[in-house]
JSON list of C-alpha atoms in Angstrom, two decimals:
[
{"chain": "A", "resi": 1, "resn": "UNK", "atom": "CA", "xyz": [0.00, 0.00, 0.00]},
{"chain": "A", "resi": 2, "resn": "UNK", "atom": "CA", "xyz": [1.58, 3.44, -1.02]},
{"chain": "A", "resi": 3, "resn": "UNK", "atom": "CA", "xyz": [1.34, 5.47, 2.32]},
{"chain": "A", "resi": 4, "resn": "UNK", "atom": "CA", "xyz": [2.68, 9.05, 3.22]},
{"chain": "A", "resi": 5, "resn": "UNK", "atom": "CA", "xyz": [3.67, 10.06, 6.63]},
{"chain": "A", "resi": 6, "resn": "UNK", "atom": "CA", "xyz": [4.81, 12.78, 7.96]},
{"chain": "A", "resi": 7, "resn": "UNK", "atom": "CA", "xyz": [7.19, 14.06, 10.73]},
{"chain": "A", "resi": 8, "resn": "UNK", "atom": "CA", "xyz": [6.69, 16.12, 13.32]},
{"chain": "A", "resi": 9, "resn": "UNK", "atom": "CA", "xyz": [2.73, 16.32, 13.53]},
{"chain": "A", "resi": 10, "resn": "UNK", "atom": "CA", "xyz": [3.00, 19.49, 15.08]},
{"chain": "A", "resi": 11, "resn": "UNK", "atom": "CA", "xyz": [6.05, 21.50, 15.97]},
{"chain": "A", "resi": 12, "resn": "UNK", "atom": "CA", "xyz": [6.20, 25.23, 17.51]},
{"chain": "A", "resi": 13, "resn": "UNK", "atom": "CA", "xyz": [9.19, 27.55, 16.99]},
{"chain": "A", "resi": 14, "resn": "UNK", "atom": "CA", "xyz": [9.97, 31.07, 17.73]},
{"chain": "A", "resi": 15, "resn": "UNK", "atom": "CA", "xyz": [10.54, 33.27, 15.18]},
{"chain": "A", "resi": 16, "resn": "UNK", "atom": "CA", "xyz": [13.20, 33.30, 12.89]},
{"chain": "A", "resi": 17, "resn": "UNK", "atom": "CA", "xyz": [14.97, 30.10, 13.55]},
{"chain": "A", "resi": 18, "resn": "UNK", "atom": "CA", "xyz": [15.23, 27.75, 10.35]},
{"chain": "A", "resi": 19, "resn": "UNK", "atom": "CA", "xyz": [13.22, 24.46, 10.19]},
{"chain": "A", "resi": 20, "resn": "UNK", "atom": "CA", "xyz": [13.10, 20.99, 8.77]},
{"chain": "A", "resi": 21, "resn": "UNK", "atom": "CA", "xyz": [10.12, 19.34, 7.49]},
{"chain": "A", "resi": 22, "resn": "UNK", "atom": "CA", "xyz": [9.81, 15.54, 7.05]},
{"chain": "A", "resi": 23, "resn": "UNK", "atom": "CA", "xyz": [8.15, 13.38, 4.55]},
{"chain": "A", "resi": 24, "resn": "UNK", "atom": "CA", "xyz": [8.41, 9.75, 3.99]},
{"chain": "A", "resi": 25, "resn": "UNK", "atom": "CA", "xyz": [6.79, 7.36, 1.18]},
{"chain": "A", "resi": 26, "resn": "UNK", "atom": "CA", "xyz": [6.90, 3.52, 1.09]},
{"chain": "A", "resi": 27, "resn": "UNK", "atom": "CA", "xyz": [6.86, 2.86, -2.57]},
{"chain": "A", "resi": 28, "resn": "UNK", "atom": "CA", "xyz": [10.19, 4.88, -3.83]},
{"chain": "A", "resi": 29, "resn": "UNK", "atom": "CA", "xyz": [8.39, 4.69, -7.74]},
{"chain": "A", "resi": 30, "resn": "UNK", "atom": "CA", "xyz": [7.46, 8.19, -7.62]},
{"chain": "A", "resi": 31, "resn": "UNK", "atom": "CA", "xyz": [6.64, 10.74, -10.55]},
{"chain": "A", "resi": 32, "resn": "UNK", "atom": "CA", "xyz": [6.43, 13.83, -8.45]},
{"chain": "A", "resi": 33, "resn": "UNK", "atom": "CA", "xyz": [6.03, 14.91, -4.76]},
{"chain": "A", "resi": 34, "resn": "UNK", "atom": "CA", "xyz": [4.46, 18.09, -4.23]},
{"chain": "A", "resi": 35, "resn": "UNK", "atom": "CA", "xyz": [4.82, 20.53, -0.78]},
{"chain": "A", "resi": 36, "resn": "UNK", "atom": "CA", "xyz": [1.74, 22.58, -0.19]},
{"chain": "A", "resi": 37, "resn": "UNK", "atom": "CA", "xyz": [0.59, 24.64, 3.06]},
{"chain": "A", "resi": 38, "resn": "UNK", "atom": "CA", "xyz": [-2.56, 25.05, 4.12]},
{"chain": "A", "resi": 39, "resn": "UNK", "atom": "CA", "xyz": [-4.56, 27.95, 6.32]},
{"chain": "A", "resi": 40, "resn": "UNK", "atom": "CA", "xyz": [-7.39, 26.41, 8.55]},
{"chain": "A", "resi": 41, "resn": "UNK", "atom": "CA", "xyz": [-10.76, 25.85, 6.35]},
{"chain": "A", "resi": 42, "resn": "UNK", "atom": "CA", "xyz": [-8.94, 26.96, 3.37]},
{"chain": "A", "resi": 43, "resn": "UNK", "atom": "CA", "xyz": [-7.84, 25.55, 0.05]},
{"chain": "A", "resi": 44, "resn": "UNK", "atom": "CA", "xyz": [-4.51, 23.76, -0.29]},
{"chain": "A", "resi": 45, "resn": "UNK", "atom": "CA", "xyz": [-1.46, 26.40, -1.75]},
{"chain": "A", "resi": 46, "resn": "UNK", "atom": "CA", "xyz": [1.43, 25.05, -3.75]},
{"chain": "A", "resi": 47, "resn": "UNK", "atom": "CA", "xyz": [4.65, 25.74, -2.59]},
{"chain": "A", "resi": 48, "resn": "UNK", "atom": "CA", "xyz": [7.36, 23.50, -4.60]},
{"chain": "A", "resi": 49, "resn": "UNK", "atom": "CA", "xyz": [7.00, 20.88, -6.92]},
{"chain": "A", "resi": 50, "resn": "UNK", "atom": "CA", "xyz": [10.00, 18.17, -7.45]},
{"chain": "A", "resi": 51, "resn": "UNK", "atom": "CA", "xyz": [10.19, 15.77, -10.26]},
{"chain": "A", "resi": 52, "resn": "UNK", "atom": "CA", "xyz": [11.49, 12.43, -9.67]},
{"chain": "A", "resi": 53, "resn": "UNK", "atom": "CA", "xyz": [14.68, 13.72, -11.81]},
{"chain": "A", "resi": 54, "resn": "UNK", "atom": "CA", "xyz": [15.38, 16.33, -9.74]},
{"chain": "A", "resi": 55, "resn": "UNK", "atom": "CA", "xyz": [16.94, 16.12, -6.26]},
{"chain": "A", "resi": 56, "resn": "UNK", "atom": "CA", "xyz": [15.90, 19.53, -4.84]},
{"chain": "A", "resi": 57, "resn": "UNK", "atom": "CA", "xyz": [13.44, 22.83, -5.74]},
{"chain": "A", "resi": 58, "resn": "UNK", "atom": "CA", "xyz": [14.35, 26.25, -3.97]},
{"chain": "A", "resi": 59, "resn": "UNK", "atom": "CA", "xyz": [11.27, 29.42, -3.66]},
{"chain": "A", "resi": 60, "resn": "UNK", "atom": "CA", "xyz": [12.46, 31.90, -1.60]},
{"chain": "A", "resi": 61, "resn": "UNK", "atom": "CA", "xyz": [13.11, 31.15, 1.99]},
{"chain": "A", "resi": 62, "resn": "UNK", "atom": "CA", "xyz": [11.71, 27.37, 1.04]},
{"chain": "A", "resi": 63, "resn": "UNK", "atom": "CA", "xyz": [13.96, 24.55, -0.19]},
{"chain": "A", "resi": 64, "resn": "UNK", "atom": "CA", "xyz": [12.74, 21.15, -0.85]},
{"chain": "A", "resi": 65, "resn": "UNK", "atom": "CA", "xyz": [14.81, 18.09, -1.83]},
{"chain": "A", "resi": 66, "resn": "UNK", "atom": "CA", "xyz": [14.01, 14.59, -2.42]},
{"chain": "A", "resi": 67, "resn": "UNK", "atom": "CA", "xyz": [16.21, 11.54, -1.69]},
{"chain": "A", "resi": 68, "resn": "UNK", "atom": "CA", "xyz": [13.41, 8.72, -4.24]},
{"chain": "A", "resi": 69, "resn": "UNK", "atom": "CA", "xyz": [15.96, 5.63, -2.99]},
{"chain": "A", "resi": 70, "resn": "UNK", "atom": "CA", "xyz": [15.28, 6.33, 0.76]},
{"chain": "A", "resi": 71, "resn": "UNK", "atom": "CA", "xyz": [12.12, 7.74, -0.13]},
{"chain": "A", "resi": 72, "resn": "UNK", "atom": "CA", "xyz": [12.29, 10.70, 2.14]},
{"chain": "A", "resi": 73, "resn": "UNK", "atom": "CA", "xyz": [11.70, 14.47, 1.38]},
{"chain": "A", "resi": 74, "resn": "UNK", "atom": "CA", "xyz": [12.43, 17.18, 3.27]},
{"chain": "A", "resi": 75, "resn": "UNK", "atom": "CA", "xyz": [11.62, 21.05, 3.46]},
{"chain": "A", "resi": 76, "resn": "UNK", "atom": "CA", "xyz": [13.16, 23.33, 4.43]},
{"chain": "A", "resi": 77, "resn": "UNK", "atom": "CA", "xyz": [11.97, 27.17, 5.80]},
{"chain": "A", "resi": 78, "resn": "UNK", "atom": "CA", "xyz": [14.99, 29.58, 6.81]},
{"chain": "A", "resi": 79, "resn": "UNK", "atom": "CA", "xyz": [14.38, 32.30, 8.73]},
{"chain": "A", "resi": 80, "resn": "UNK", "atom": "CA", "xyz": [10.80, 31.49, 10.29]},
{"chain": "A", "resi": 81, "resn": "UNK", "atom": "CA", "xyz": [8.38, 34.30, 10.60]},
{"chain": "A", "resi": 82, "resn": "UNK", "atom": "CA", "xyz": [4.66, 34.28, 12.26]},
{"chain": "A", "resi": 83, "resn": "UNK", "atom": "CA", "xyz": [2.73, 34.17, 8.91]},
{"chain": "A", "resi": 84, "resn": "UNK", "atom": "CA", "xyz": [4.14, 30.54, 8.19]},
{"chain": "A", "resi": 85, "resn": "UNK", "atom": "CA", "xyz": [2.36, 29.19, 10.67]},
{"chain": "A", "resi": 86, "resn": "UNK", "atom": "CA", "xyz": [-0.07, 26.81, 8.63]},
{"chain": "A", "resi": 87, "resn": "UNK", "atom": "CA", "xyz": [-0.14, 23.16, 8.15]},
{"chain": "A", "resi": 88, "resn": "UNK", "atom": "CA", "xyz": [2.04, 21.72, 5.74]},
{"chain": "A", "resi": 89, "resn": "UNK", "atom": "CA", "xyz": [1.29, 18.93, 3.28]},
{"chain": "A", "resi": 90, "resn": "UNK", "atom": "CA", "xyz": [3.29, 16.69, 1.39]},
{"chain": "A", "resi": 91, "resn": "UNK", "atom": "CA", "xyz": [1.73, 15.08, -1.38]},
{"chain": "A", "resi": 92, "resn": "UNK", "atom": "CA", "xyz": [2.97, 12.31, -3.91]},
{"chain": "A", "resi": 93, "resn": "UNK", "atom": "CA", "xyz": [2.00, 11.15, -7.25]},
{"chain": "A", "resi": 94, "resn": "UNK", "atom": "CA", "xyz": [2.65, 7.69, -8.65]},
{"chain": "A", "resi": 95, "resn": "UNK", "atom": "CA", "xyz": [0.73, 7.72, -12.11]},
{"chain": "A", "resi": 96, "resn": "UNK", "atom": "CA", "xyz": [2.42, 8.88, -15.08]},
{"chain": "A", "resi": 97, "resn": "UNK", "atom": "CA", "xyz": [0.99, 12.18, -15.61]},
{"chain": "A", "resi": 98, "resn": "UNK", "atom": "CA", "xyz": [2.04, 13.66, -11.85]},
{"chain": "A", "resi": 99, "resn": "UNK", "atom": "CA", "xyz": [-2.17, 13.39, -10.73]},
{"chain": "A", "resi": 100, "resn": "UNK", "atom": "CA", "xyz": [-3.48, 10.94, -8.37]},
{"chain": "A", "resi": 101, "resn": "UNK", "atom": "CA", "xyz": [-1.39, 12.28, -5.51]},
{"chain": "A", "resi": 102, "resn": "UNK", "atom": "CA", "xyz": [-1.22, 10.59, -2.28]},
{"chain": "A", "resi": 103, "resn": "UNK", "atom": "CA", "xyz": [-1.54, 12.83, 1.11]},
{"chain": "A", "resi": 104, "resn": "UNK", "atom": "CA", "xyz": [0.48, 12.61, 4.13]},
{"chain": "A", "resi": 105, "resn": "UNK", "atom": "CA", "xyz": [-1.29, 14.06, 7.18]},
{"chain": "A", "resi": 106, "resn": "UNK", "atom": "CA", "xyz": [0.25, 16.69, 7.49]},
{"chain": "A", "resi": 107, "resn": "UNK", "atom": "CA", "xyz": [2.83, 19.32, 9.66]},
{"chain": "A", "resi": 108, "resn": "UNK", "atom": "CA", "xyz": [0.98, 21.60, 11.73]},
{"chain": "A", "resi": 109, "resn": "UNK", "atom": "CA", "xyz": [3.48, 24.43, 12.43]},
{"chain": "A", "resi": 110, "resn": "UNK", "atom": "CA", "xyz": [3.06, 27.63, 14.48]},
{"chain": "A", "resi": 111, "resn": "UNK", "atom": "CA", "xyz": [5.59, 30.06, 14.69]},
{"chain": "A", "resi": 112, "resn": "UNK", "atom": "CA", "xyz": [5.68, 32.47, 17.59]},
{"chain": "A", "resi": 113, "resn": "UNK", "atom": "CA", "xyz": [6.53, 35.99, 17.50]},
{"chain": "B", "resi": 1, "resn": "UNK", "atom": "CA", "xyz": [-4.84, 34.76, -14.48]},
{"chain": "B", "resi": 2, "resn": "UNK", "atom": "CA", "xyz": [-7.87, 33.72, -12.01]},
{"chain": "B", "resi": 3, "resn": "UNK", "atom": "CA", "xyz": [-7.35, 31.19, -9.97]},
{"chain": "B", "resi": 4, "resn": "UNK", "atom": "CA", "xyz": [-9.26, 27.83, -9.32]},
{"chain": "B", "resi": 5, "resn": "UNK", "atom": "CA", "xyz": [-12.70, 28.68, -8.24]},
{"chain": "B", "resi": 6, "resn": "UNK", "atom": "CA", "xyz": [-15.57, 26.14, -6.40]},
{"chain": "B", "resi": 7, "resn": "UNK", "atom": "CA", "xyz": [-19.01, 26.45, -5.56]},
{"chain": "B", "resi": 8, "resn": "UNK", "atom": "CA", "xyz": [-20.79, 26.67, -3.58]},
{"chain": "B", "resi": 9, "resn": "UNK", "atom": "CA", "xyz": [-18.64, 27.35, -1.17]},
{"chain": "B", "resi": 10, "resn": "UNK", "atom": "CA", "xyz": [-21.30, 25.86, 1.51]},
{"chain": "B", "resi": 11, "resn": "UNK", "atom": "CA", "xyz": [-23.71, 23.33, 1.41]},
{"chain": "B", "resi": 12, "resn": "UNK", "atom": "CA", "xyz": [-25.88, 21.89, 3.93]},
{"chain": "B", "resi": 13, "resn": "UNK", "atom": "CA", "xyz": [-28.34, 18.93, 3.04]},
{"chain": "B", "resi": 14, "resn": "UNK", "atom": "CA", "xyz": [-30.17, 16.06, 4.25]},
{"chain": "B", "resi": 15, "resn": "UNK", "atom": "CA", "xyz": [-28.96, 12.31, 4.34]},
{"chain": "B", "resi": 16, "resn": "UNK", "atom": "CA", "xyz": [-30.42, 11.00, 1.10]},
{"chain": "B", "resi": 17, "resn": "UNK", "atom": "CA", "xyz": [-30.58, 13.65, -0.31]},
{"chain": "B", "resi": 18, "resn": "UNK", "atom": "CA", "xyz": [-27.81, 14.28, -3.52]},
{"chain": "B", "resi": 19, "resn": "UNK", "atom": "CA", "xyz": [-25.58, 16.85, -3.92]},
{"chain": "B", "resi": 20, "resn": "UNK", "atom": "CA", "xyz": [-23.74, 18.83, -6.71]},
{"chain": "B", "resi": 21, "resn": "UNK", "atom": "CA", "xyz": [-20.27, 20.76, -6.36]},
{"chain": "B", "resi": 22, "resn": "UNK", "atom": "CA", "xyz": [-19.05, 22.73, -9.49]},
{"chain": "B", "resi": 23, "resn": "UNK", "atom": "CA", "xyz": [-15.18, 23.77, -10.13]},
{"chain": "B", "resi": 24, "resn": "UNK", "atom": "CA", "xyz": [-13.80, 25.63, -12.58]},
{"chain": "B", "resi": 25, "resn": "UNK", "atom": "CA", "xyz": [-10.15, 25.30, -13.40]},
{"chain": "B", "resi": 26, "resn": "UNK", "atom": "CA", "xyz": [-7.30, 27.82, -14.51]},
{"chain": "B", "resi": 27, "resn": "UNK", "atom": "CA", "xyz": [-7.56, 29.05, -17.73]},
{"chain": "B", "resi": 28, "resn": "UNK", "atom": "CA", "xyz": [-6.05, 26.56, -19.88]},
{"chain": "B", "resi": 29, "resn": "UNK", "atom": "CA", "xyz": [-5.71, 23.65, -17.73]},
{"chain": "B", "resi": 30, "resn": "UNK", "atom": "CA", "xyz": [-6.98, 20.62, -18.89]},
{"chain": "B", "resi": 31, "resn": "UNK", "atom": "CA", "xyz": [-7.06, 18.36, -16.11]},
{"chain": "B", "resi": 32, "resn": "UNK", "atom": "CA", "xyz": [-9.24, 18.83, -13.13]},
{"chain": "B", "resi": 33, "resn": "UNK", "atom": "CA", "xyz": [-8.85, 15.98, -10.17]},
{"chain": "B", "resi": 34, "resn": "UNK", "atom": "CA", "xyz": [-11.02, 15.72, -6.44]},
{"chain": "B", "resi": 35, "resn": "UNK", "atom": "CA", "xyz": [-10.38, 14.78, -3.17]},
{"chain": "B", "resi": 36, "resn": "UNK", "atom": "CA", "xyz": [-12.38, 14.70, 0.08]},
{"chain": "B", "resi": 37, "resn": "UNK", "atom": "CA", "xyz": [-10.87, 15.68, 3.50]},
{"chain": "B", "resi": 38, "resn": "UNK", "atom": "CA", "xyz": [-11.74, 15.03, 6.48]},
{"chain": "B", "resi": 39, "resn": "UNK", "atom": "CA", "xyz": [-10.06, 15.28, 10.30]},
{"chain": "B", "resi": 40, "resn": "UNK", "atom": "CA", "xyz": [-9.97, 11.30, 10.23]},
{"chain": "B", "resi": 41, "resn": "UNK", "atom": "CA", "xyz": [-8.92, 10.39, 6.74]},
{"chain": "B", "resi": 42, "resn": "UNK", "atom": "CA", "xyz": [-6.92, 13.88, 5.53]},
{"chain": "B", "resi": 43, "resn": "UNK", "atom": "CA", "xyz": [-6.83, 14.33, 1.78]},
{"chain": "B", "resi": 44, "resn": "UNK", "atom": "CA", "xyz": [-8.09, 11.22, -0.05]},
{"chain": "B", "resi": 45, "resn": "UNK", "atom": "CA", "xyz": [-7.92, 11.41, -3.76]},
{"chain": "B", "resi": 46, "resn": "UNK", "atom": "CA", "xyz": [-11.50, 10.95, -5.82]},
{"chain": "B", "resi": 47, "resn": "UNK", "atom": "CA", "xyz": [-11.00, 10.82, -9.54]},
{"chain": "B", "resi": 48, "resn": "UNK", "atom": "CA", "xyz": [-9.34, 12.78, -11.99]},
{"chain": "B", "resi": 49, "resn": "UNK", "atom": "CA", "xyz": [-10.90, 14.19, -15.18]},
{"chain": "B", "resi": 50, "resn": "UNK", "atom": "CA", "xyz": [-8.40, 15.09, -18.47]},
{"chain": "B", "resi": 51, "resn": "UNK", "atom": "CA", "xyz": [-10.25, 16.18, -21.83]},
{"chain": "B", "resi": 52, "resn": "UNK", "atom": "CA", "xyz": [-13.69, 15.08, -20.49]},
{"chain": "B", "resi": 53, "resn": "UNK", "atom": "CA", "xyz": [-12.37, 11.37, -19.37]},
{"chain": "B", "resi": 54, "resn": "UNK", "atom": "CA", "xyz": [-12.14, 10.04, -16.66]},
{"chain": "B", "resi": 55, "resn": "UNK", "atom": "CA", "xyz": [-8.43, 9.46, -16.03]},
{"chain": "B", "resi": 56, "resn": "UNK", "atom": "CA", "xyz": [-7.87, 7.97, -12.86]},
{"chain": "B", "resi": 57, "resn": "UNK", "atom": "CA", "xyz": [-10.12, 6.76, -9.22]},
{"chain": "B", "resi": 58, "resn": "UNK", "atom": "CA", "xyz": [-9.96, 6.76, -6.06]},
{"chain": "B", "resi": 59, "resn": "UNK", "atom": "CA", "xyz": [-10.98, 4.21, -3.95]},
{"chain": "B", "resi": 60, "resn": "UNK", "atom": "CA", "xyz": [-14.51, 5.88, -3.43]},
{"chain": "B", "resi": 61, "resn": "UNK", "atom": "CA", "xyz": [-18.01, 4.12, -3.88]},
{"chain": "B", "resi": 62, "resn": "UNK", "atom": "CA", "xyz": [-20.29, 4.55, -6.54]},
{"chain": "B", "resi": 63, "resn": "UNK", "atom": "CA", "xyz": [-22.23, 7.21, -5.57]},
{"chain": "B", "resi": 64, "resn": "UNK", "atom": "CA", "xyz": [-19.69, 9.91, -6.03]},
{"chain": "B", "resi": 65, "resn": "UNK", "atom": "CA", "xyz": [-19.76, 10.35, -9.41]},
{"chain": "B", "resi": 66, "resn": "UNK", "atom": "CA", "xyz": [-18.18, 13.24, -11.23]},
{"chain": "B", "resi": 67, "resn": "UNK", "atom": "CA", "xyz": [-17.85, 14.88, -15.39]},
{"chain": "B", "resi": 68, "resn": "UNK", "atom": "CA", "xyz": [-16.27, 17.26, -16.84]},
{"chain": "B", "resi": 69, "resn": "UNK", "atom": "CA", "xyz": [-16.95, 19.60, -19.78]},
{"chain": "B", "resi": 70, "resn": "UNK", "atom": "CA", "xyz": [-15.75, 21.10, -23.13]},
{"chain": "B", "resi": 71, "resn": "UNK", "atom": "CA", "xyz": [-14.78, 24.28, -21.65]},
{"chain": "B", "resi": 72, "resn": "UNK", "atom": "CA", "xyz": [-12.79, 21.96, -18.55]},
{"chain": "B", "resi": 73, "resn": "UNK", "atom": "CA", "xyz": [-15.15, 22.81, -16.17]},
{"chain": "B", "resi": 74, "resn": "UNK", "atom": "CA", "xyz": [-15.72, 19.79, -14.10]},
{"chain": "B", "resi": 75, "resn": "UNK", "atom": "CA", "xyz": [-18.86, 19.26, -11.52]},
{"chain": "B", "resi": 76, "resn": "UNK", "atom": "CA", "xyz": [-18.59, 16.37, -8.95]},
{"chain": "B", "resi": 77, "resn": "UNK", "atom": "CA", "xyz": [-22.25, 14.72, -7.45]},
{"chain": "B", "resi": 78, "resn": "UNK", "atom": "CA", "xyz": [-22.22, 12.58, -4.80]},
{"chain": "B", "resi": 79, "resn": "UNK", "atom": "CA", "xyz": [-26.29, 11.10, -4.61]},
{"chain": "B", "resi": 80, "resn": "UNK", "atom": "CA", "xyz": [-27.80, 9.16, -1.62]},
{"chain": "B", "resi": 81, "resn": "UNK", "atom": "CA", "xyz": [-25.66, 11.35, 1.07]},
{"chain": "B", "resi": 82, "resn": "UNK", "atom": "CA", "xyz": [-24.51, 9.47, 4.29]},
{"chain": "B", "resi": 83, "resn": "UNK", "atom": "CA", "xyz": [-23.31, 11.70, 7.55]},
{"chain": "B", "resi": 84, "resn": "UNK", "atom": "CA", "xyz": [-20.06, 10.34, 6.95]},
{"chain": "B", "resi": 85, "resn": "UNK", "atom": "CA", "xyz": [-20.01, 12.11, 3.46]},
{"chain": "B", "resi": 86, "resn": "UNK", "atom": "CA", "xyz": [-19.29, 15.48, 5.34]},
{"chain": "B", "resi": 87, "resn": "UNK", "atom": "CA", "xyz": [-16.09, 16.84, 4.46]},
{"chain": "B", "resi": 88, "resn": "UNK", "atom": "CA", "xyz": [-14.34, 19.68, 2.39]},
{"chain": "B", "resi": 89, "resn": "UNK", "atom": "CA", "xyz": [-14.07, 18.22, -0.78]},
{"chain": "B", "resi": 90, "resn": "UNK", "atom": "CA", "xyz": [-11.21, 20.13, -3.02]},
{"chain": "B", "resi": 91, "resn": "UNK", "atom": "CA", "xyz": [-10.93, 20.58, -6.61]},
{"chain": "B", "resi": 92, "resn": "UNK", "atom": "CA", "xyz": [-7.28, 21.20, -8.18]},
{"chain": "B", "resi": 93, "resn": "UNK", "atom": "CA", "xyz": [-6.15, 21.90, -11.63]},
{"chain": "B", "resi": 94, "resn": "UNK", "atom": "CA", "xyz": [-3.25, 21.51, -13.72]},
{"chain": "B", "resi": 95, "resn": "UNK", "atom": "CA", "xyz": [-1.83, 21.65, -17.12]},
{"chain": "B", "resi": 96, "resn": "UNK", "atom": "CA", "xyz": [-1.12, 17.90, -17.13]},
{"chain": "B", "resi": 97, "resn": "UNK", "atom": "CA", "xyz": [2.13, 18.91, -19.87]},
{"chain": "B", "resi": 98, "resn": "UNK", "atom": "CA", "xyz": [4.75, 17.48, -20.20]},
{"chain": "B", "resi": 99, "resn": "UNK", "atom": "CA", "xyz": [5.95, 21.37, -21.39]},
{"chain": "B", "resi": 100, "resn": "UNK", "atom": "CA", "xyz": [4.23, 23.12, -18.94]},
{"chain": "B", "resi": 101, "resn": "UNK", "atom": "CA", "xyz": [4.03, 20.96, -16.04]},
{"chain": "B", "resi": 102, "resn": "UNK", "atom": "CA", "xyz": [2.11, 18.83, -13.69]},
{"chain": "B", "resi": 103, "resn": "UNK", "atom": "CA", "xyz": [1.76, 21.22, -10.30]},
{"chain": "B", "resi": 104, "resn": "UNK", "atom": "CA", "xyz": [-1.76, 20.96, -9.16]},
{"chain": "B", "resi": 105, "resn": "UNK", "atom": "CA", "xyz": [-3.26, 24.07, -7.84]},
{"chain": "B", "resi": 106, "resn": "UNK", "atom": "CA", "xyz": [-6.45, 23.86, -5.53]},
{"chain": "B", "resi": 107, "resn": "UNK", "atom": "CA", "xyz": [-9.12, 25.75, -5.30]},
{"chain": "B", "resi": 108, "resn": "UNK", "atom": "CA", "xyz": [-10.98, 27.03, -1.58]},
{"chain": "B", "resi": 109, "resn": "UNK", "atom": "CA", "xyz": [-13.19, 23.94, -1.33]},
{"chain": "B", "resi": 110, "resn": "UNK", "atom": "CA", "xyz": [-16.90, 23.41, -0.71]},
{"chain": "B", "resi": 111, "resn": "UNK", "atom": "CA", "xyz": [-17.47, 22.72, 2.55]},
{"chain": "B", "resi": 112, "resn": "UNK", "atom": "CA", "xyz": [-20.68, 19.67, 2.69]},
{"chain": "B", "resi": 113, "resn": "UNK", "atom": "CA", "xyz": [-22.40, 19.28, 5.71]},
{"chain": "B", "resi": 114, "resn": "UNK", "atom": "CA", "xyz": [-25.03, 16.26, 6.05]},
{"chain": "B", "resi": 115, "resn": "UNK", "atom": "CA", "xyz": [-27.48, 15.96, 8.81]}
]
């Protein structure tokens, strides 16, 4: 069964210290894993998109990298301020055309001023 | 360029009753894909819709049914609604190119409540 999960459920930081992110996938036979972040009762925002060619995707203070052999991703958010503080989904996609993706559960991240 | 938009975004209805959720993707994007979420399952893929086919399922039962349309815009209907069908079901689009890309983009969601 291909299954996300996701490490640390929750995590709190202050402010401006840099953070890591955790995903992990059991079936390494990937197309693409997607980061997103989501606000409470709102839609889902795309943050970085890696192809299974690619080990890494930078945006801003965000970098994401993918390890497909270990099957592990990781982001990772330098310089933490307040208005990251949203829950952060990692989503992967095993079909051929990068759709279908499979949810982990989720990061829910609060950053203190 | 507008963004991914749903509707309603609210919807309260009876069990047994059915229920229809529109979305309407970025201009230009072709395929439109749903998923359900809920605080005991997350995000749980539904189907995916590319050039009016059906692409891909989830692992969802019959009664959620979904099309989409000429113009890409894609309606999902669940009919015979259970309790347990309450969730905020999200629509996403993407390009589904091979030039452009394959980043899904999500609209706000449409927020089902059964009673």
């Amino acid at each position: 069964k291909q299954e996300v999960t996701q490490i640390p459920a929750a995590l709190s930081v202050p402010e401006g210290e840099n953070l890591v992110l955790n995903c992990s996938f059991t079936d390494s036979a990937i197309y693409n894993l997607q980061w997103f972040r989501q606000d409470p009762g709102k839609g889902l925002t795309s943050l970085l998109l890696i192809q299974s060619s690619q080990r890494e995707q930078t945006s801003g203070r965000l970098n994401a990298s993918l390890d497909k052999s270990s099957g592990r991703s990781t982001l990772y958010i330098a310089a933490s301020q307040p208005g990251d503080s949203a829950t952060y989904l990692c989503a992967v996609s095993y079909d051929n055309y990068g759709q279908n993706f499979v949810f982990g559960p989720g990061t829910r991240l609060s950053v203190l001023p | 360029k507008a963004g991914v938009t749903q509707t309603p975004r609210y919807l309260i209805k009876t069990r047994g009753q059915q229920v229809t959720l529109s979305c309407s993707p970025i201009s230009g994007h072709r395929s439109v894909s749903w998923y359900q979420q809920t605080p005991g399952q997350g995000l749980q893929f539904l189907f995916e819709y590319f050039s009016e086919t059906q692409r891909n399922k989830g692992n969802f039962p019959g009664r959620f049914s979904g099309r989409q349309f000429s113009n890409s815009r894609s309606e999902m209907n669940v009919s015979t609604l259970e309790l347990g069908d309450s969730a905020l079901y999200l629509c996403a689009s993407s390009p589904r190119s091979s030039r452009v890309g394959y980043e899904q983009y999500f609209g706000p969601g449409t927020r089902l409540t059964v009673t």
